[in-house]
Amino acid sequence: MAPLTRQQTFKGEYAIELTDVKKSFDQGKDFILKGIDLKIPRESLTAIIGFSGTGKSVMLKHILGLYEPTSGKVEVLGQDLSELNNNDLTKFRCNYGVLFQSAALFDDMSVLENVCFPLDEHRRHLKKDQVIQIAYDKLKMVGLDPKHFEKLPSQISGGMQKRTGLARALALDPEILIYDEPTTGLDPILTEMVDNLILETHKLNQGTTSVMVSHDLAAAFRIADFIVMLDAGRVLLSGTAQDFFKSDIELVKRFVDKGMKH
Ligand SMILES: Nc1ncnc2c1ncn2[C@@H]1O[C@H](COP(=O)(O)OP(=O)(O)OP(=O)(O)O)[C@@H](O)[C@H]1O
Ligand SMILES: [Mg+2]
């Protein structure tokens, strides 16, 4: 089997640290993030929750280095992202595996080619058969049957597309896995499958820090080690599921009551 070792391994306590992060898109008239302080422990599975429009996706984009904070600091794996130039940031992004609501596969590439793609781009020293072996291993890890590997995304089901997207996110053995609404719009059975897949993937890839933005509160409470609730660009509460259930904060209670009903 091809070597799957990571290039570097971070040993600090927190994989992700945001310090007083503020973000305005209109020269300070309005702030979308109003001073986020957040520490995500290394190797945890953390869920970010909150009502629509509270800044969850904007915060994730800061963690990914796609947005620069107006003020404050974003550190990932001990690296202050503001110290990286564009070129270094692109390289640094190999530390992330990302899965969004749409699996965003390349339509004209087979399942296998989709997973080979990041390896062809970023692991140029590998031979083609090594690349294919790694892609095979990742697809098997996410539970896809090899009989689908040569198919195009349009020829497989939505659940299989998610698995393929996840295999591609895992291709470079990222230290950090980011999910933004991975189950929004899916039926309940597929939702549960994807949630379980996220949990399984987190357990199988030891050392990985997973961050998931989710509307699905029941799933967040079931699979996450820590939960962070954002409200209007601030962290309203962060802690374990227990901390949320016993919270006296009115907005937390409302969110928990609503979210746990269905
Ligand atoms: N590039 C941008 N320029 C200007 N405003 C933006 C930009 N991106 C996001 N916003 C604004 O930031 C606010 C927060 O958006 P964000 O996408 O982070 O919400 P969210 O919490 O992820 O919501 P949802 O649960 O609906 O996905 C919204 O009012 C949005 O319009
Ligand atoms: Mg969002």
Coordinates of C-alpha atoms and ligand atoms in Angstrom, one line a residue:
M1 CA 0.0 0.0 0.0
A2 CA 1.2 3.5 -0.8
P3 CA 2.5 5.6 2.1
L4 CA -0.3 7.7 3.7
T5 CA 1.8 9.6 6.1
R6 CA 1.1 13.3 6.7
Q7 CA 3.8 15.7 5.8
Q8 CA 3.7 17.4 9.2
T9 CA 1.8 16.8 12.4
F10 CA 0.6 19.5 14.7
K11 CA 0.8 18.8 18.4
G12 CA -0.7 21.9 20.0
E13 CA -3.8 21.8 22.1
Y14 CA -6.0 23.8 19.7
A15 CA -6.1 23.1 16.0
I16 CA -8.1 26.3 15.3
E17 CA -8.0 29.5 17.3
L18 CA -9.9 32.7 16.5
T19 CA -9.1 35.7 18.6
D20 CA -11.5 38.6 18.6
V21 CA -12.2 38.2 14.9
K22 CA -14.3 40.9 13.4
K23 CA -15.4 41.1 9.8
S24 CA -17.1 43.9 7.8
F25 CA -17.7 43.8 4.1
D26 CA -18.6 47.5 3.9
Q27 CA -15.7 49.4 5.4
G28 CA -17.0 49.0 9.0
K29 CA -20.6 50.2 8.5
D30 CA -21.9 46.8 9.4
F31 CA -20.1 43.9 11.1
I32 CA -21.0 40.3 10.2
L33 CA -18.5 38.9 12.7
K34 CA -18.5 41.0 15.9
G35 CA -15.5 39.6 17.8
I36 CA -15.4 35.8 17.6
D37 CA -13.3 34.1 20.2
L38 CA -13.1 30.4 19.6
K39 CA -10.7 27.5 20.4
I40 CA -11.3 24.2 18.7
P41 CA -9.4 21.4 20.4
R42 CA -7.2 19.2 18.2
E43 CA -8.8 15.9 17.2
S44 CA -12.2 17.0 18.3
L45 CA -15.4 16.9 16.2
T46 CA -17.0 20.3 16.7
A47 CA -20.4 21.4 15.4
I48 CA -21.2 25.0 14.6
I49 CA -24.9 25.8 15.0
G50 CA -27.1 28.9 14.9
F51 CA -29.9 30.5 13.1
S52 CA -29.6 31.4 9.4
G53 CA -27.5 34.4 8.6
T54 CA -25.6 34.5 11.9
G55 CA -22.2 34.2 10.2
K56 CA -21.4 30.5 10.3
S57 CA -20.3 30.2 6.7
V58 CA -18.4 33.5 6.9
M59 CA -16.5 32.2 9.9
L60 CA -15.7 28.9 8.2
K61 CA -14.3 30.9 5.3
H62 CA -12.0 32.7 7.7
I63 CA -10.8 29.4 9.0
L64 CA -10.1 28.3 5.4
G65 CA -8.2 31.6 4.7
L66 CA -10.7 32.5 2.0
Y67 CA -11.7 35.7 3.9
E68 CA -9.3 38.0 5.8
P69 CA -10.6 39.4 9.1
T70 CA -11.1 43.1 9.3
S71 CA -9.4 42.8 12.8
G72 CA -8.4 39.9 15.0
K73 CA -6.4 36.8 14.5
V74 CA -7.1 33.4 12.9
E75 CA -4.6 30.6 13.7
V76 CA -4.8 27.1 12.2
L77 CA -2.4 24.4 13.3
G78 CA -0.4 27.0 15.1
Q79 CA -0.1 29.1 11.9
D80 CA -1.3 32.7 11.9
L81 CA -3.0 32.8 8.5
S82 CA -2.3 36.6 8.0
E83 CA 1.4 35.7 7.9
L84 CA 1.0 33.6 4.7
N85 CA 1.2 35.1 1.3
N86 CA -1.2 33.8 -1.4
N87 CA 1.2 31.1 -2.6
D88 CA 1.9 29.8 0.9
L89 CA -1.8 29.9 1.7
T90 CA -2.6 27.8 -1.3
K91 CA -0.1 25.2 -0.1
F92 CA -1.4 25.5 3.5
R93 CA -4.8 24.6 2.2
C94 CA -3.6 21.0 1.6
N95 CA -4.1 20.7 5.4
Y96 CA -7.9 21.0 4.8
G97 CA -10.4 18.6 3.4
V98 CA -13.7 20.4 2.6
L99 CA -17.2 19.1 1.9
F100 CA -19.9 21.5 1.2
Q101 CA -23.7 21.0 0.8
S102 CA -23.2 20.1 -2.9
A103 CA -20.5 17.5 -3.3
A104 CA -19.2 19.8 -6.1
L105 CA -17.7 16.9 -8.1
F106 CA -16.3 17.3 -11.6
D107 CA -19.2 16.1 -13.9
D108 CA -17.0 14.9 -16.7
M109 CA -14.6 12.9 -14.5
S110 CA -15.3 9.4 -13.2
V111 CA -15.7 8.8 -9.4
L112 CA -12.1 7.6 -9.3
E113 CA -10.7 10.5 -11.3
N114 CA -12.4 12.9 -9.0
V115 CA -10.5 11.5 -6.0
C116 CA -7.3 11.3 -8.0
F117 CA -7.5 15.0 -8.9
P118 CA -6.1 16.6 -5.7
L119 CA -3.4 14.0 -5.6
D120 CA -2.4 14.7 -9.2
E121 CA -2.3 18.4 -8.3
H122 CA -0.5 18.4 -5.0
R123 CA 1.4 15.1 -4.8
R124 CA 3.3 15.3 -8.0
H125 CA 6.1 13.0 -6.8
L126 CA 3.6 10.1 -6.7
K127 CA 3.4 7.7 -9.6
K128 CA 0.0 7.2 -11.3
D129 CA -0.5 3.7 -9.8
Q130 CA 0.2 5.1 -6.3
V131 CA -2.3 7.8 -6.9
I132 CA -4.9 5.3 -8.0
Q133 CA -4.2 3.1 -5.0
I134 CA -4.7 6.0 -2.6
A135 CA -7.9 7.0 -4.3
Y136 CA -9.1 3.4 -4.2
D137 CA -8.4 3.2 -0.5
K138 CA -10.2 6.5 0.2
L139 CA -13.3 5.4 -1.7
K140 CA -13.3 2.1 0.1
M141 CA -12.9 3.9 3.4
V142 CA -16.1 5.9 2.8
G143 CA -17.9 2.7 1.8
L144 CA -18.2 3.0 -1.9
D145 CA -18.3 -0.3 -3.9
P146 CA -15.5 -0.5 -6.6
K147 CA -18.1 -1.3 -9.2
H148 CA -19.0 2.4 -9.2
F149 CA -15.5 3.8 -9.5
E150 CA -15.6 4.2 -13.2
K151 CA -19.0 5.9 -13.3
L152 CA -19.6 9.6 -13.8
P153 CA -21.2 11.5 -10.9
S154 CA -24.5 11.7 -12.8
Q155 CA -24.6 7.9 -12.9
I156 CA -24.5 7.4 -9.1
S157 CA -27.0 8.3 -6.4
G158 CA -26.9 11.5 -4.2
G159 CA -25.5 9.4 -1.3
M160 CA -22.8 8.0 -3.4
Q161 CA -21.9 11.5 -4.6
K162 CA -21.5 12.6 -1.0
R163 CA -19.2 9.6 -0.4
T164 CA -17.2 10.5 -3.4
G165 CA -16.9 14.1 -2.3
L166 CA -15.8 12.9 1.1
A167 CA -13.2 10.6 -0.4
R168 CA -11.9 13.5 -2.4
A169 CA -11.7 15.6 0.7
L170 CA -9.7 12.9 2.4
A171 CA -7.3 12.3 -0.5
L172 CA -4.5 14.4 0.9
D173 CA -4.9 13.1 4.5
P174 CA -5.9 16.5 5.8
E175 CA -5.4 17.4 9.4
I176 CA -8.6 19.4 9.3
L177 CA -12.0 18.4 7.8
I178 CA -14.5 21.1 7.2
Y179 CA -18.2 20.4 6.5
D180 CA -20.7 23.2 5.7
E181 CA -24.3 22.0 5.8
P182 CA -23.4 18.5 4.5
T183 CA -26.9 17.2 5.0
T184 CA -29.1 20.2 4.1
G185 CA -31.7 19.2 1.5
L186 CA -31.2 15.5 1.9
D187 CA -34.0 13.1 3.0
P188 CA -33.9 11.8 6.6
I189 CA -32.3 8.5 5.7
L190 CA -29.6 10.0 3.6
T191 CA -29.0 12.6 6.3
E192 CA -28.4 9.9 8.9
M193 CA -26.1 8.1 6.6
V194 CA -24.0 11.2 6.0
D195 CA -23.9 12.1 9.7
N196 CA -22.7 8.6 10.5
L197 CA -20.2 8.8 7.7
I198 CA -18.8 12.0 9.2
L199 CA -18.5 10.4 12.6
E200 CA -17.0 7.2 11.2
T201 CA -14.5 9.2 9.1
H202 CA -13.6 11.2 12.1
K203 CA -12.9 8.1 14.1
L204 CA -11.0 6.3 11.3
N205 CA -8.7 9.2 10.6
Q206 CA -7.0 9.5 13.9
G207 CA -5.6 12.9 14.6
T208 CA -8.1 14.7 12.4
T209 CA -10.0 17.8 13.7
S210 CA -13.4 17.9 12.2
V211 CA -15.6 21.0 12.1
M212 CA -19.2 20.8 10.8
V213 CA -21.7 23.5 10.3
S214 CA -25.1 22.0 10.7
H215 CA -28.8 22.9 10.8
D216 CA -29.4 19.4 12.1
L217 CA -29.3 19.9 15.8
A218 CA -30.1 16.3 16.8
A219 CA -27.2 15.1 14.7
A220 CA -24.9 17.8 16.1
F221 CA -25.8 16.7 19.7
R222 CA -25.4 13.0 18.7
I223 CA -22.0 13.1 17.0
A224 CA -20.1 16.2 18.0
D225 CA -17.7 16.4 21.0
F226 CA -18.3 20.2 21.2
I227 CA -20.9 22.5 20.0
V228 CA -20.6 26.2 19.3
M229 CA -23.6 28.4 18.8
L230 CA -23.3 31.6 16.9
D231 CA -25.7 34.5 17.2
A232 CA -25.4 37.7 15.3
G233 CA -21.7 37.3 14.7
R234 CA -20.8 36.3 18.2
V235 CA -20.3 33.0 20.1
L236 CA -23.4 32.7 22.2
L237 CA -22.4 29.4 23.9
S238 CA -19.8 26.8 23.4
G239 CA -19.6 23.5 25.2
T240 CA -20.8 19.9 25.3
A241 CA -24.4 18.8 24.5
Q242 CA -25.0 18.7 28.2
D243 CA -24.0 22.4 28.5
F244 CA -26.6 23.2 25.9
F245 CA -29.4 21.2 27.5
K246 CA -28.9 22.9 30.8
S247 CA -28.3 26.4 29.5
D248 CA -30.5 29.2 30.8
I249 CA -29.9 31.4 27.8
E250 CA -33.3 32.1 26.2
L251 CA -32.1 31.8 22.6
V252 CA -30.2 28.6 23.3
K253 CA -33.3 27.1 24.9
R254 CA -35.5 28.1 21.9
F255 CA -33.0 26.7 19.4
V256 CA -32.6 23.5 21.3
D257 CA -36.4 23.0 21.8
K258 CA -37.1 23.7 18.1
G259 CA -34.2 21.6 16.9
M260 CA -35.0 18.5 19.0
K261 CA -38.7 18.3 18.1
H262 CA -38.5 16.6 14.7
Ligands
LIG1 N1 -19.1 38.1 0.6 C1 -20.0 38.8 1.3 N2 -20.2 40.1 1.2 C2 -21.2 40.7 1.9 N3 -21.9 40.1 2.8 C3 -21.8 38.8 3.0 C4 -20.8 38.0 2.3 N4 -20.8 36.8 2.7 C5 -21.8 36.7 3.6 N5 -22.3 37.9 3.8 C6 -23.4 38.2 4.8 O1 -23.0 37.7 6.1 C7 -24.2 37.3 6.8 C8 -23.9 35.9 7.4 O2 -23.8 35.0 6.3 P1 -23.4 33.5 6.5 O3 -23.4 32.9 5.1 O4 -22.2 33.4 7.2 O5 -24.7 32.9 7.3 P2 -24.9 31.5 7.9 O6 -24.9 31.6 9.4 O7 -23.9 30.5 7.2 O8 -26.4 31.2 7.4 P3 -27.1 29.8 6.8 O9 -27.4 29.0 8.0 O10 -28.3 30.4 6.1 O11 -26.1 29.2 5.9 C9 -25.3 37.4 5.9 O12 -26.1 38.5 6.2 C10 -24.7 37.5 4.5 O13 -25.5 38.2 3.6
MG2 MG -24.1 29.0 5.8

